[in-house]
CSV table of C-alpha atoms in Angstrom, one decimal:
chain,number,residue,atom,x,y,z
T,1,MET,CA,-82.9,62.3,-59.8
T,2,PRO,CA,-84.2,59.4,-57.7
T,3,ILE,CA,-88.0,58.5,-58.1
T,4,VAL,CA,-90.0,58.4,-54.8
T,5,ILE,CA,-93.2,56.5,-54.9
T,6,PHE,CA,-95.7,55.5,-52.2
T,7,PHE,CA,-97.8,52.3,-52.7
T,8,SER,CA,-100.8,51.3,-50.8
T,9,VAL,CA,-101.1,48.2,-48.6
T,10,GLN,CA,-103.4,46.7,-51.0
T,11,VAL,CA,-100.9,47.0,-53.9
T,12,TYR,CA,-98.3,45.4,-51.8
T,13,ALA,CA,-100.8,42.7,-50.7
T,14,GLN,CA,-101.0,41.8,-54.6
T,15,GLU,CA,-97.5,40.8,-54.9
T,16,ILE,CA,-98.3,37.2,-54.4
T,17,ALA,CA,-97.6,34.1,-56.2
T,18,SER,CA,-100.7,33.3,-58.5
T,19,THR,CA,-100.8,30.0,-60.4
T,20,SER,CA,-103.2,31.4,-62.9
T,21,LEU,CA,-104.4,34.9,-64.2
T,22,LEU,CA,-106.9,35.8,-66.8
T,23,LEU,CA,-106.6,39.5,-68.3
T,24,HIS,CA,-109.1,41.3,-70.5
T,25,ALA,CA,-108.0,44.4,-72.2
T,26,ALA,CA,-109.5,46.5,-75.1
T,27,GLN,CA,-106.3,46.3,-77.0
T,28,ILE,CA,-103.1,44.0,-76.8
T,29,PHE,CA,-99.8,44.7,-78.4
T,30,ASP,CA,-98.4,41.3,-78.5
T,31,GLY,CA,-94.7,42.3,-79.1
T,32,ASN,CA,-95.3,42.3,-83.0
T,33,GLU,CA,-98.9,43.8,-83.7
T,34,MET,CA,-102.0,45.5,-82.0
T,35,ARG,CA,-104.9,43.1,-81.3
T,36,ASN,CA,-108.3,44.0,-80.3
T,37,GLY,CA,-110.8,41.7,-78.5
T,38,VAL,CA,-108.7,39.2,-77.1
T,39,SER,CA,-107.9,37.9,-73.5
T,40,VAL,CA,-104.8,36.4,-72.2
T,41,LEU,CA,-104.5,33.3,-69.7
T,42,VAL,CA,-101.3,33.2,-67.8
T,43,LYS,CA,-100.4,29.8,-66.0
T,44,ASP,CA,-97.3,28.8,-64.1
T,45,GLY,CA,-95.3,32.1,-65.2
T,46,LYS,CA,-96.1,31.6,-68.8
T,47,ILE,CA,-98.6,32.8,-71.4
T,48,ALA,CA,-101.0,29.9,-71.7
T,49,LYS,CA,-103.5,31.0,-74.2
T,50,ILE,CA,-104.7,34.1,-76.2
T,51,ALA,CA,-108.3,34.1,-77.4
T,52,SER,CA,-111.6,35.8,-77.7
T,53,ARG,CA,-113.1,36.7,-74.3
T,54,GLY,CA,-116.0,34.6,-74.9
T,55,SER,CA,-114.0,31.6,-75.3
T,56,PHE,CA,-113.1,31.4,-71.7
T,57,GLU,CA,-115.1,30.2,-68.7
T,58,ALA,CA,-115.5,31.3,-65.1
T,59,GLY,CA,-112.9,29.1,-63.4
T,60,ASP,CA,-110.3,29.2,-66.0
T,61,ALA,CA,-108.1,31.1,-63.6
T,62,SER,CA,-107.7,31.9,-60.0
T,63,ILE,CA,-107.5,35.7,-60.7
T,64,ASP,CA,-109.5,37.4,-63.3
T,65,ILE,CA,-108.7,41.1,-64.1
T,66,ASN,CA,-110.8,43.3,-66.3
T,67,LEU,CA,-108.5,46.1,-67.6
T,68,GLY,CA,-111.4,47.7,-69.4
T,69,GLU,CA,-110.1,50.2,-72.1
T,70,ALA,CA,-106.4,49.6,-71.1
T,71,THR,CA,-103.5,48.5,-73.4
T,72,LEU,CA,-101.9,45.3,-72.3
T,73,LEU,CA,-98.2,44.8,-73.5
T,74,PRO,CA,-94.9,42.9,-73.0
T,75,GLY,CA,-92.8,44.4,-70.3
T,76,PHE,CA,-90.0,46.5,-71.8
T,77,ILE,CA,-86.4,45.3,-72.4
T,78,GLU,CA,-83.7,47.6,-71.6
T,79,LEU,CA,-80.5,46.8,-73.4
T,80,HIS,CA,-78.2,49.3,-72.1
T,81,ALA,CA,-78.3,50.0,-68.3
T,82,HIS,CA,-75.9,50.7,-65.4
T,83,LEU,CA,-77.9,49.5,-62.5
T,84,THR,CA,-75.4,47.9,-60.3
T,85,PHE,CA,-72.4,50.5,-60.7
T,86,GLN,CA,-75.0,53.3,-59.9
T,87,LYS,CA,-76.9,51.5,-57.4
T,88,VAL,CA,-80.3,51.9,-58.9
T,89,PRO,CA,-83.0,49.8,-57.0
T,90,GLU,CA,-84.3,47.0,-59.3
T,91,ASP,CA,-87.7,47.3,-57.8
T,92,ILE,CA,-88.2,50.8,-58.9
T,93,VAL,CA,-87.2,49.9,-62.5
T,94,LEU,CA,-89.5,47.0,-62.5
T,95,ARG,CA,-92.5,48.9,-61.2
T,96,HIS,CA,-92.0,51.3,-63.9
T,97,GLY,CA,-92.3,48.9,-66.8
T,98,VAL,CA,-88.9,47.3,-67.6
T,99,THR,CA,-89.1,43.6,-66.6
T,100,THR,CA,-85.7,42.6,-68.2
T,101,VAL,CA,-82.5,44.6,-68.0
T,102,ARG,CA,-79.0,44.0,-69.8
T,103,ASP,CA,-76.5,45.6,-67.4
T,104,VAL,CA,-73.5,46.9,-69.4
T,105,GLY,CA,-70.5,47.9,-67.4
T,106,GLY,CA,-70.1,46.8,-63.9
T,107,PRO,CA,-70.0,43.7,-61.7
T,108,VAL,CA,-70.6,40.4,-63.6
T,109,HIS,CA,-72.8,37.6,-62.2
T,110,GLN,CA,-75.1,35.1,-63.6
T,111,PRO,CA,-78.6,35.9,-65.1
T,112,TYR,CA,-81.2,36.0,-62.4
T,113,GLY,CA,-84.8,37.4,-61.8
T,114,GLY,CA,-87.9,37.1,-63.8
T,115,ASP,CA,-90.1,35.6,-61.3
T,116,SER,CA,-91.7,38.7,-59.6
T,117,SER,CA,-88.2,40.4,-59.8
T,118,LEU,CA,-86.4,42.2,-62.5
T,119,ARG,CA,-84.6,39.9,-64.8
T,120,VAL,CA,-81.2,41.0,-65.1
T,121,LEU,CA,-78.3,40.0,-67.5
T,122,THR,CA,-74.8,41.3,-67.2
T,123,SER,CA,-71.7,42.2,-69.4
T,124,GLY,CA,-69.2,42.6,-66.7
T,125,GLN,CA,-66.6,45.1,-66.7
T,126,ILE,CA,-65.7,47.0,-70.0
T,127,ILE,CA,-62.7,45.9,-71.5
T,128,THR,CA,-60.4,48.9,-72.6
T,129,ALA,CA,-56.9,50.0,-73.1
T,130,PRO,CA,-54.9,50.8,-70.2
T,131,HIS,CA,-55.5,54.4,-68.9
T,132,GLY,CA,-58.6,54.4,-71.6
T,133,TYR,CA,-62.3,55.3,-71.3
T,134,PRO,CA,-63.8,54.8,-68.7
T,135,ILE,CA,-60.9,54.5,-66.5
T,136,VAL,CA,-59.8,57.9,-67.4
T,137,THR,CA,-63.0,59.4,-65.9
T,138,MET,CA,-64.5,57.0,-63.3
T,139,GLY,CA,-61.6,54.6,-62.4
T,140,ALA,CA,-61.5,50.9,-63.0
T,141,LYS,CA,-62.9,49.3,-59.8
T,142,ASP,CA,-66.0,47.3,-60.7
T,143,LEU,CA,-66.2,49.1,-64.1
T,144,ALA,CA,-63.3,48.3,-66.3
T,145,ILE,CA,-60.6,45.7,-67.3
T,146,PRO,CA,-57.5,47.2,-69.0
T,147,VAL,CA,-55.7,45.0,-71.4
T,148,ALA,CA,-52.4,45.6,-73.2
T,149,SER,CA,-52.1,42.3,-75.4
T,150,GLU,CA,-54.1,39.8,-77.3
T,151,ALA,CA,-53.6,37.2,-74.8
T,152,GLU,CA,-54.8,39.5,-71.7
T,153,ALA,CA,-57.8,40.3,-73.9
T,154,ARG,CA,-58.8,36.7,-74.4
T,155,GLU,CA,-58.2,35.7,-70.8
T,156,ALA,CA,-60.4,38.7,-69.8
T,157,VAL,CA,-63.2,37.4,-72.2
T,158,ARG,CA,-62.8,34.0,-70.9
T,159,ARG,CA,-63.2,35.1,-67.3
T,160,LEU,CA,-66.1,37.4,-68.0
T,161,ILE,CA,-68.0,34.6,-69.7
T,162,GLY,CA,-67.2,32.1,-66.9
T,163,GLU,CA,-68.7,34.4,-64.5
T,164,GLY,CA,-72.0,34.9,-66.5
T,165,ALA,CA,-71.4,37.5,-69.0
T,166,VAL,CA,-74.1,37.4,-71.8
T,167,VAL,CA,-72.3,39.8,-73.9
T,168,ILE,CA,-68.8,41.4,-73.9
T,169,LYS,CA,-68.4,45.1,-73.8
T,170,ILE,CA,-65.6,47.1,-75.0
T,171,ALA,CA,-64.5,50.8,-75.1
T,172,LEU,CA,-63.3,52.6,-78.2
T,173,GLU,CA,-63.5,56.1,-76.9
T,174,PRO,CA,-60.8,58.7,-77.5
T,175,GLY,CA,-62.9,61.5,-75.9
T,176,GLY,CA,-63.8,65.0,-76.9
T,177,GLU,CA,-67.0,64.3,-78.7
T,178,PRO,CA,-69.2,67.8,-78.3
T,179,GLY,CA,-72.5,67.1,-76.5
T,180,ALA,CA,-71.4,63.6,-75.2
T,181,PRO,CA,-71.8,63.1,-71.2
T,182,TRP,CA,-68.6,61.5,-70.8
T,183,SER,CA,-66.7,64.5,-72.6
T,184,SER,CA,-68.7,67.6,-71.9
T,185,HIS,CA,-69.5,67.6,-68.0
T,186,HIS,CA,-73.1,68.5,-68.8
T,187,ASP,CA,-74.6,65.2,-67.7
T,188,HIS,CA,-76.8,66.8,-64.9
T,189,ALA,CA,-78.4,69.3,-67.3
T,190,HIS,CA,-82.2,69.2,-67.7
T,191,HIS,CA,-83.9,68.8,-71.1
T,192,ASP,CA,-85.6,72.2,-70.5
T,193,VAL,CA,-82.4,73.9,-70.7
T,194,ALA,CA,-80.8,71.8,-73.4
T,195,HIS,CA,-80.2,74.8,-75.9
T,196,THR,CA,-78.2,76.6,-73.2
T,197,VAL,CA,-76.3,73.6,-72.1
T,198,GLN,CA,-75.6,72.4,-75.6
T,199,ALA,CA,-74.0,75.6,-76.7
T,200,ASP,CA,-71.9,75.8,-73.4
T,201,SER,CA,-71.0,72.1,-73.5
T,202,ARG,CA,-69.8,72.5,-77.2
T,203,HIS,CA,-67.6,75.2,-76.0
T,204,HIS,CA,-66.1,73.2,-73.2
T,205,ALA,CA,-65.7,70.1,-75.3
T,206,HIS,CA,-63.9,71.9,-78.2
T,207,THR,CA,-61.5,73.5,-75.4
T,208,ALA,CA,-61.0,70.2,-73.7
T,209,ALA,CA,-60.2,68.4,-77.2
T,210,HIS,CA,-57.9,71.1,-78.2
T,211,HIS,CA,-55.8,71.0,-75.0
T,212,GLN,CA,-55.8,67.4,-73.9
T,213,PRO,CA,-54.6,64.3,-75.9
T,214,ALA,CA,-57.0,61.5,-77.0
T,215,TRP,CA,-57.7,58.8,-74.5
T,216,PRO,CA,-56.0,55.6,-75.3
T,217,MET,CA,-58.0,53.0,-77.4
T,218,LEU,CA,-57.7,49.2,-77.8
T,219,SER,CA,-55.8,48.5,-81.2
T,220,GLU,CA,-57.4,46.7,-83.9
T,221,SER,CA,-55.6,43.3,-83.4
T,222,VAL,CA,-56.6,43.3,-79.7
T,223,VAL,CA,-60.2,44.0,-80.7
T,224,LYS,CA,-60.1,41.1,-83.2
T,225,ALA,CA,-58.8,38.7,-80.5
T,226,ILE,CA,-61.7,39.9,-78.3
T,227,VAL,CA,-64.1,39.4,-80.9
T,228,ASP,CA,-62.8,35.9,-81.9
T,229,GLU,CA,-62.6,34.7,-78.3
T,230,ALA,CA,-66.2,35.9,-77.8
T,231,HIS,CA,-67.7,34.3,-80.7
T,232,ARG,CA,-65.8,31.0,-79.7
T,233,HIS,CA,-68.2,31.2,-76.7
T,234,GLN,CA,-71.5,32.0,-78.7
T,235,ARG,CA,-71.2,35.7,-77.1
T,236,LYS,CA,-71.6,39.0,-79.1
T,237,VAL,CA,-69.3,42.0,-78.6
T,238,SER,CA,-70.8,45.4,-78.0
T,239,ALA,CA,-68.5,48.5,-78.5
T,240,HIS,CA,-68.8,51.9,-76.9
T,241,VAL,CA,-68.3,53.9,-80.1
T,242,ALA,CA,-68.8,57.5,-80.5
T,243,GLU,CA,-66.9,58.8,-83.4
T,244,SER,CA,-65.3,57.7,-86.7
T,245,SER,CA,-62.0,56.2,-85.5
T,246,GLY,CA,-63.5,54.1,-82.9
T,247,VAL,CA,-66.3,53.0,-85.4
T,248,GLN,CA,-63.4,52.2,-88.0
T,249,ILE,CA,-61.6,49.7,-85.6
T,250,ALA,CA,-65.1,48.2,-84.6
T,251,LEU,CA,-65.9,47.6,-88.2
T,252,ASN,CA,-62.5,46.3,-89.2
T,253,ALA,CA,-62.5,44.0,-86.1
T,254,GLY,CA,-66.0,42.6,-86.7
T,255,VAL,CA,-67.8,43.8,-83.6
T,256,ASP,CA,-71.4,42.9,-83.4
T,257,GLU,CA,-73.1,45.8,-81.7
T,258,TRP,CA,-72.7,49.5,-81.1
T,259,ALA,CA,-73.7,50.3,-77.4
T,260,HIS,CA,-74.9,53.9,-78.4
T,261,MET,CA,-75.8,55.5,-81.6
T,262,PRO,CA,-72.6,57.3,-82.2
T,263,CYS,CA,-72.3,60.9,-80.7
T,264,ASP,CA,-70.3,62.6,-83.7
T,265,LEU,CA,-71.6,62.7,-87.2
T,266,ILE,CA,-70.4,59.4,-88.9
T,267,PRO,CA,-69.6,59.5,-92.6
T,268,GLU,CA,-72.5,57.4,-94.6
T,269,PRO,CA,-69.9,55.0,-96.1
T,270,LEU,CA,-69.0,53.7,-92.6
T,271,LEU,CA,-72.8,53.5,-91.8
T,272,GLN,CA,-73.3,51.7,-95.1
T,273,GLN,CA,-70.3,49.3,-94.1
T,274,ALA,CA,-71.9,48.6,-90.6
T,275,ARG,CA,-75.3,47.8,-92.4
T,276,ALA,CA,-73.5,45.3,-94.7
T,277,GLN,CA,-71.9,43.7,-91.8
T,278,ASN,CA,-75.3,43.3,-89.8
T,279,VAL,CA,-74.3,45.6,-87.1
T,280,THR,CA,-77.0,46.2,-84.4
T,281,ILE,CA,-77.2,49.6,-82.7
T,282,ILE,CA,-78.7,50.3,-79.3
T,283,SER,CA,-80.4,53.6,-79.5
T,284,THR,CA,-79.8,55.6,-76.1
T,285,LEU,CA,-80.9,58.6,-78.3
T,286,ASP,CA,-82.5,60.5,-75.2
T,287,THR,CA,-79.1,60.2,-73.3
T,288,LEU,CA,-77.1,61.6,-76.2
T,289,SER,CA,-79.6,64.0,-77.6
T,290,LYS,CA,-77.2,66.9,-77.2
T,291,CYS,CA,-74.6,65.3,-79.6
T,292,GLY,CA,-74.3,66.9,-83.0
T,293,GLY,CA,-74.5,63.7,-85.0
T,294,ILE,CA,-77.3,61.8,-83.4
T,295,ALA,CA,-80.1,63.0,-85.7
T,296,HIS,CA,-78.0,62.5,-88.9
T,297,ASN,CA,-76.7,59.2,-87.8
T,298,THR,CA,-80.1,57.7,-86.7
T,299,THR,CA,-82.0,59.1,-89.9
T,300,VAL,CA,-79.3,57.6,-92.2
T,301,TRP,CA,-79.3,54.3,-90.3
T,302,ALA,CA,-82.9,53.9,-90.5
T,303,GLU,CA,-83.0,54.7,-94.3
T,304,LEU,CA,-80.3,52.0,-94.8
T,305,GLY,CA,-82.6,49.6,-93.1
T,306,GLY,CA,-80.2,49.0,-90.0
T,307,GLU,CA,-81.3,47.3,-86.9
T,308,LEU,CA,-81.9,49.9,-84.2
T,309,LEU,CA,-83.2,48.5,-80.7
T,310,TYR,CA,-84.3,50.2,-77.8
T,311,GLY,CA,-82.0,51.2,-74.8
T,312,ALA,CA,-82.2,54.4,-72.6
T,313,GLU,CA,-79.2,53.8,-70.5
T,314,ILE,CA,-81.0,53.8,-67.1
T,315,ALA,CA,-79.1,55.3,-64.4
T,316,HIS,CA,-77.9,58.1,-66.5
T,317,PRO,CA,-78.9,61.6,-65.1
T,318,ASP,CA,-82.2,62.6,-66.2
T,319,ILE,CA,-83.3,59.1,-67.7
T,320,PRO,CA,-86.3,57.7,-66.0
T,321,TRP,CA,-85.6,54.7,-63.8
T,322,GLY,CA,-87.9,52.4,-66.1
T,323,ILE,CA,-89.6,53.0,-69.5
T,324,ASP,CA,-88.3,56.1,-71.1
T,325,ALA,CA,-91.1,57.5,-73.3
T,326,GLN,CA,-89.0,60.1,-74.6
T,327,GLU,CA,-86.6,57.4,-76.1
T,328,LEU,CA,-89.6,56.0,-78.0
T,329,MET,CA,-90.3,59.4,-79.2
T,330,TYR,CA,-86.9,59.8,-80.6
T,331,LEU,CA,-87.2,56.5,-82.3
T,332,MET,CA,-90.3,57.6,-83.9
T,333,HIS,CA,-89.0,61.2,-84.9
T,334,LEU,CA,-85.5,60.4,-86.0
T,335,ALA,CA,-85.7,56.8,-87.2
T,336,LYS,CA,-89.2,57.4,-88.7
T,337,MET,CA,-90.6,54.4,-86.8
T,338,GLN,CA,-94.4,54.1,-86.3
T,339,LEU,CA,-95.4,53.2,-82.7
T,340,PRO,CA,-95.6,49.5,-83.4
T,341,ASP,CA,-92.1,49.5,-84.7
T,342,ALA,CA,-90.7,51.6,-81.7
T,343,LEU,CA,-92.7,49.1,-79.3
T,344,ARG,CA,-91.1,46.2,-81.2
T,345,ALA,CA,-87.6,47.5,-80.7
T,346,ALA,CA,-88.2,47.3,-76.8
T,347,THR,CA,-90.1,44.0,-76.7
T,348,ALA,CA,-90.1,41.2,-79.4
T,349,LYS,CA,-87.1,42.2,-81.3
T,350,ALA,CA,-85.0,42.8,-78.1
T,351,GLY,CA,-86.0,39.4,-76.8
T,352,GLN,CA,-85.1,37.7,-79.8
T,353,TYR,CA,-81.8,39.5,-80.0
T,354,LEU,CA,-81.1,38.2,-76.3
T,355,GLY,CA,-81.7,34.7,-77.5
T,356,ILE,CA,-84.4,34.1,-74.9
T,357,PRO,CA,-87.2,32.3,-76.6
T,358,LEU,CA,-90.4,34.4,-76.9
T,359,LEU,CA,-89.3,36.9,-74.3
T,360,GLY,CA,-91.0,40.3,-75.2
T,361,THR,CA,-94.1,38.8,-76.7
T,362,ILE,CA,-97.5,37.8,-75.7
T,363,GLN,CA,-97.9,34.4,-77.2
T,364,PRO,CA,-98.5,30.8,-75.9
T,365,GLY,CA,-95.0,29.8,-74.0
T,366,ALA,CA,-93.7,33.1,-73.6
T,367,PRO,CA,-92.7,34.5,-70.1
T,368,ALA,CA,-95.6,36.0,-68.6
T,369,ASP,CA,-93.7,39.5,-68.1
T,370,LEU,CA,-96.6,42.0,-68.8
T,371,ILE,CA,-97.5,45.6,-68.3
T,372,ALA,CA,-100.8,47.4,-68.9
T,373,ILE,CA,-101.8,51.1,-69.2
T,374,ARG,CA,-105.2,52.8,-69.1
T,375,GLY,CA,-106.2,54.5,-72.3
T,376,ASN,CA,-105.2,54.8,-75.9
T,377,LEU,CA,-101.3,54.1,-76.2
T,378,GLU,CA,-100.8,56.3,-79.1
T,379,GLN,CA,-102.5,59.5,-77.3
T,380,GLN,CA,-100.9,58.8,-73.9
T,381,LEU,CA,-97.3,57.5,-74.5
T,382,LYS,CA,-96.0,59.0,-71.3
T,383,ARG,CA,-98.4,56.7,-69.3
T,384,LEU,CA,-95.9,53.9,-70.2
T,385,GLU,CA,-93.5,55.4,-67.5
T,386,TYR,CA,-96.2,54.7,-64.9
T,387,PRO,CA,-98.0,51.5,-65.7
T,388,ASP,CA,-101.0,50.4,-63.9
T,389,LEU,CA,-100.1,47.0,-64.0
T,390,VAL,CA,-97.0,45.0,-63.9
T,391,ILE,CA,-96.5,41.2,-64.1
T,392,SER,CA,-93.1,39.5,-63.7
T,393,GLY,CA,-93.2,35.8,-64.5
T,394,GLY,CA,-96.7,35.4,-64.0
T,395,ARG,CA,-96.8,37.3,-60.6
T,396,ILE,CA,-98.6,40.5,-59.9
T,397,VAL,CA,-96.1,43.4,-58.8
T,398,VAL,CA,-98.4,46.5,-59.4
T,399,ASN,CA,-102.0,46.6,-59.8
T,400,HIS,CA,-104.0,49.6,-59.8
T,401,PHE,CA,-107.2,48.0,-61.4
T,402,ASN,CA,-110.3,47.1,-59.3
T,403,ALA,CA,-110.6,43.5,-60.4
T,404,LEU,CA,-109.4,41.0,-57.6
T,405,PRO,CA,-112.1,38.8,-56.4
């Protein structure tokens, strides 16, 4: 459901370019650990200095903001979103704490933003089999590229990269997984009716799987060609996988990333193989919370020490257009992460994974993409969805603190 927010004239007036900012907060999460008693100086869109408050002098910055008992942290990095295809306004996402988005599945373009606007990276259209997912459910226009041969696959990869794709996304989806939004037709359900919907969706999904043939999937040889071509151009390949047959093809072909934690229960030997091949999984646990295999797969993956990074699938029904606190809670509950681990998965680790130096951290030289919330983060995690301060590239986008001179 769209989020409607009203901002005061004062807040809009603060959306100005500022050459320097000095921020004081009770605690700072720097992308790796919590720190107390330090302040942050921002100059020319980057973090310039982190030091004790007493080490700064009046005049070190043109704007001095005392955040009091707030927590300051890097803006979140969303690794699985569908903003363009679903027409989600970028400014809303930014105001709700996500400062970088990787838009996977939709129109492709060169990276942009990061200077008082949302930083947006794209994969472009999903490469899939003719009549495969997502064509079978949503059509191909601006969303998918069907390929029937290795040559077509390689050409699609080269074209996407030439137009700005930072990652190549493919679909290995036969359909029919109980609880999956793309199979179960329950994607507009609310969490408070999850149990009723889950039982109903399982019934319909089993019925559909029984009467309908599996959707076509890319062959292993075609996927190998995609991976080879992407790697030639220093790009990773992300696969939409949800059950064992797609997972097996992805593993055999050397796919780098699973775009979701798989919906169906995946046998542990396959997860062990994925861990051995250093596969990265993007979480999307909130989106797929009705899937029967999510808890098992996440728990086993965490026990194996597999890399699990934050992604909430912004634009999916019931997912906030910004930070999803519920996604963090699932990471903490199912993957047994402590809060700093979950925050790392959405900040420093995600920035490193994208290959953007220091993105998602608060350290000298890092892009000044920052958010702050009042109070103790561990006790008020939901506040992350409504940050009191948002800074993009050193420019103030939202400020609900009383600190401007």
